[in-house]
């Protein structure tokens, strides 16, 4: 028969370790009989002998469930941060748009004040006349050969 004092002391150490390890991802603190035995510095057969393998397996299951929940929470937090960043960018673009509308209104007012028709400013530019080729001409001097 097992000594109850050794068994209870080992059970308490194991439960303390499992409680801490459940909070960490499985990569950092793997929960299986061999790893728990190495952390507690006992033989794996001792854990099997006392029937602690069931508690270890249950803790491993809880750890997996917690890691899935933690991963979902991290992913959700990431999406919240992205949404917040996009809202800030949207507010910045709205402010820029308002400033451009104000600038256009000022330009139209100045055009009317100077005697131009503000509606003429909204017309698109005419395309340049491209009936003759200018290939091979020197652009720095006019075609007459005289310098500027």
PDB file of N, CA and C in Angstrom, residues 23-28 63-83:
ATOM      1  N   UNK A  23      -2.900  27.468 -17.589  1.00  0.00           N
ATOM      2  CA  UNK A  23      -3.034  28.848 -18.052  1.00  0.00           C
ATOM      3  C   UNK A  23      -2.102  29.174 -19.220  1.00  0.00           C
ATOM      4  N   UNK A  24      -1.102  28.334 -19.440  1.00  0.00           N
ATOM      5  CA  UNK A  24      -0.153  28.551 -20.525  1.00  0.00           C
ATOM      6  C   UNK A  24      -0.543  27.718 -21.738  1.00  0.00           C
ATOM      7  N   UNK A  25      -0.098  28.140 -22.933  1.00  0.00           N
ATOM      8  CA  UNK A  25      -0.390  27.348 -24.138  1.00  0.00           C
ATOM      9  C   UNK A  25       0.326  25.994 -24.077  1.00  0.00           C
ATOM     10  N   UNK A  26      -0.183  25.013 -24.796  1.00  0.00           N
ATOM     11  CA  UNK A  26       0.425  23.677 -24.769  1.00  0.00           C
ATOM     12  C   UNK A  26       1.887  23.657 -25.224  1.00  0.00           C
ATOM     13  N   UNK A  27       2.305  24.600 -26.055  1.00  0.00           N
ATOM     14  CA  UNK A  27       3.691  24.632 -26.502  1.00  0.00           C
ATOM     15  C   UNK A  27       4.637  25.009 -25.365  1.00  0.00           C
ATOM     16  N   UNK A  28       4.183  25.897 -24.473  1.00  0.00           N
ATOM     17  CA  UNK A  28       5.023  26.340 -23.364  1.00  0.00           C
ATOM     18  C   UNK A  28       5.038  25.337 -22.221  1.00  0.00           C
ATOM     19  N   UNK A  63      -6.602  22.636 -20.765  1.00  0.00           N
ATOM     20  CA  UNK A  63      -5.589  23.512 -21.356  1.00  0.00           C
ATOM     21  C   UNK A  63      -5.873  23.735 -22.836  1.00  0.00           C
ATOM     22  N   UNK A  64      -6.226  22.675 -23.553  1.00  0.00           N
ATOM     23  CA  UNK A  64      -6.552  22.812 -24.979  1.00  0.00           C
ATOM     24  C   UNK A  64      -7.752  23.719 -25.182  1.00  0.00           C
ATOM     25  N   UNK A  65      -8.784  23.540 -24.357  1.00  0.00           N
ATOM     26  CA  UNK A  65      -9.981  24.389 -24.475  1.00  0.00           C
ATOM     27  C   UNK A  65      -9.652  25.837 -24.173  1.00  0.00           C
ATOM     28  N   UNK A  66      -8.844  26.059 -23.144  1.00  0.00           N
ATOM     29  CA  UNK A  66      -8.459  27.430 -22.789  1.00  0.00           C
ATOM     30  C   UNK A  66      -7.612  28.065 -23.878  1.00  0.00           C
ATOM     31  N   UNK A  67      -6.750  27.273 -24.521  1.00  0.00           N
ATOM     32  CA  UNK A  67      -5.914  27.857 -25.579  1.00  0.00           C
ATOM     33  C   UNK A  67      -6.749  28.240 -26.779  1.00  0.00           C
ATOM     34  N   UNK A  68      -7.796  27.473 -27.076  1.00  0.00           N
ATOM     35  CA  UNK A  68      -8.682  27.844 -28.184  1.00  0.00           C
ATOM     36  C   UNK A  68      -9.424  29.128 -27.856  1.00  0.00           C
ATOM     37  N   UNK A  69      -9.890  29.240 -26.626  1.00  0.00           N
ATOM     38  CA  UNK A  69     -10.602  30.457 -26.208  1.00  0.00           C
ATOM     39  C   UNK A  69      -9.644  31.639 -26.216  1.00  0.00           C
ATOM     40  N   UNK A  70      -8.426  31.429 -25.702  1.00  0.00           N
ATOM     41  CA  UNK A  70      -7.444  32.511 -25.670  1.00  0.00           C
ATOM     42  C   UNK A  70      -7.087  32.944 -27.087  1.00  0.00           C
ATOM     43  N   UNK A  71      -6.961  31.977 -28.001  1.00  0.00           N
ATOM     44  CA  UNK A  71      -6.661  32.328 -29.391  1.00  0.00           C
ATOM     45  C   UNK A  71      -7.774  33.144 -30.016  1.00  0.00           C
ATOM     46  N   UNK A  72      -9.023  32.792 -29.703  1.00  0.00           N
ATOM     47  CA  UNK A  72     -10.161  33.544 -30.229  1.00  0.00           C
ATOM     48  C   UNK A  72     -10.182  34.956 -29.652  1.00  0.00           C
ATOM     49  N   UNK A  73      -9.842  35.092 -28.383  1.00  0.00           N
ATOM     50  CA  UNK A  73      -9.821  36.416 -27.754  1.00  0.00           C
ATOM     51  C   UNK A  73      -8.723  37.272 -28.374  1.00  0.00           C
ATOM     52  N   UNK A  74      -7.561  36.691 -28.619  1.00  0.00           N
ATOM     53  CA  UNK A  74      -6.459  37.433 -29.239  1.00  0.00           C
ATOM     54  C   UNK A  74      -6.851  37.870 -30.645  1.00  0.00           C
ATOM     55  N   UNK A  75      -7.482  36.962 -31.390  1.00  0.00           N
ATOM     56  CA  UNK A  75      -7.918  37.295 -32.749  1.00  0.00           C
ATOM     57  C   UNK A  75      -8.961  38.409 -32.725  1.00  0.00           C
ATOM     58  N   UNK A  76      -9.875  38.336 -31.780  1.00  0.00           N
ATOM     59  CA  UNK A  76     -10.911  39.360 -31.667  1.00  0.00           C
ATOM     60  C   UNK A  76     -10.291  40.708 -31.319  1.00  0.00           C
ATOM     61  N   UNK A  77      -9.307  40.713 -30.419  1.00  0.00           N
ATOM     62  CA  UNK A  77      -8.633  41.952 -30.049  1.00  0.00           C
ATOM     63  C   UNK A  77      -7.906  42.541 -31.251  1.00  0.00           C
ATOM     64  N   UNK A  78      -7.312  41.687 -32.072  1.00  0.00           N
ATOM     65  CA  UNK A  78      -6.620  42.151 -33.274  1.00  0.00           C
ATOM     66  C   UNK A  78      -7.597  42.821 -34.231  1.00  0.00           C
ATOM     67  N   UNK A  79      -8.766  42.197 -34.411  1.00  0.00           N
ATOM     68  CA  UNK A  79      -9.775  42.785 -35.289  1.00  0.00           C
ATOM     69  C   UNK A  79     -10.284  44.112 -34.728  1.00  0.00           C
ATOM     70  N   UNK A  80     -10.441  44.194 -33.406  1.00  0.00           N
ATOM     71  CA  UNK A  80     -10.877  45.456 -32.799  1.00  0.00           C
ATOM     72  C   UNK A  80      -9.849  46.553 -33.067  1.00  0.00           C
ATOM     73  N   UNK A  81      -8.569  46.213 -32.968  1.00  0.00           N
ATOM     74  CA  UNK A  81      -7.523  47.196 -33.234  1.00  0.00           C
ATOM     75  C   UNK A  81      -7.547  47.634 -34.700  1.00  0.00           C
ATOM     76  N   UNK A  82      -7.763  46.696 -35.612  1.00  0.00           N
ATOM     77  CA  UNK A  82      -7.837  47.045 -37.030  1.00  0.00           C
ATOM     78  C   UNK A  82      -9.031  47.945 -37.311  1.00  0.00           C
ATOM     79  N   UNK A  83     -10.164  47.649 -36.698  1.00  0.00           N
ATOM     80  CA  UNK A  83     -11.363  48.470 -36.887  1.00  0.00           C
ATOM     81  C   UNK A  83     -11.108  49.877 -36.365  1.00  0.00           C
TER      82      UNK A  83
END
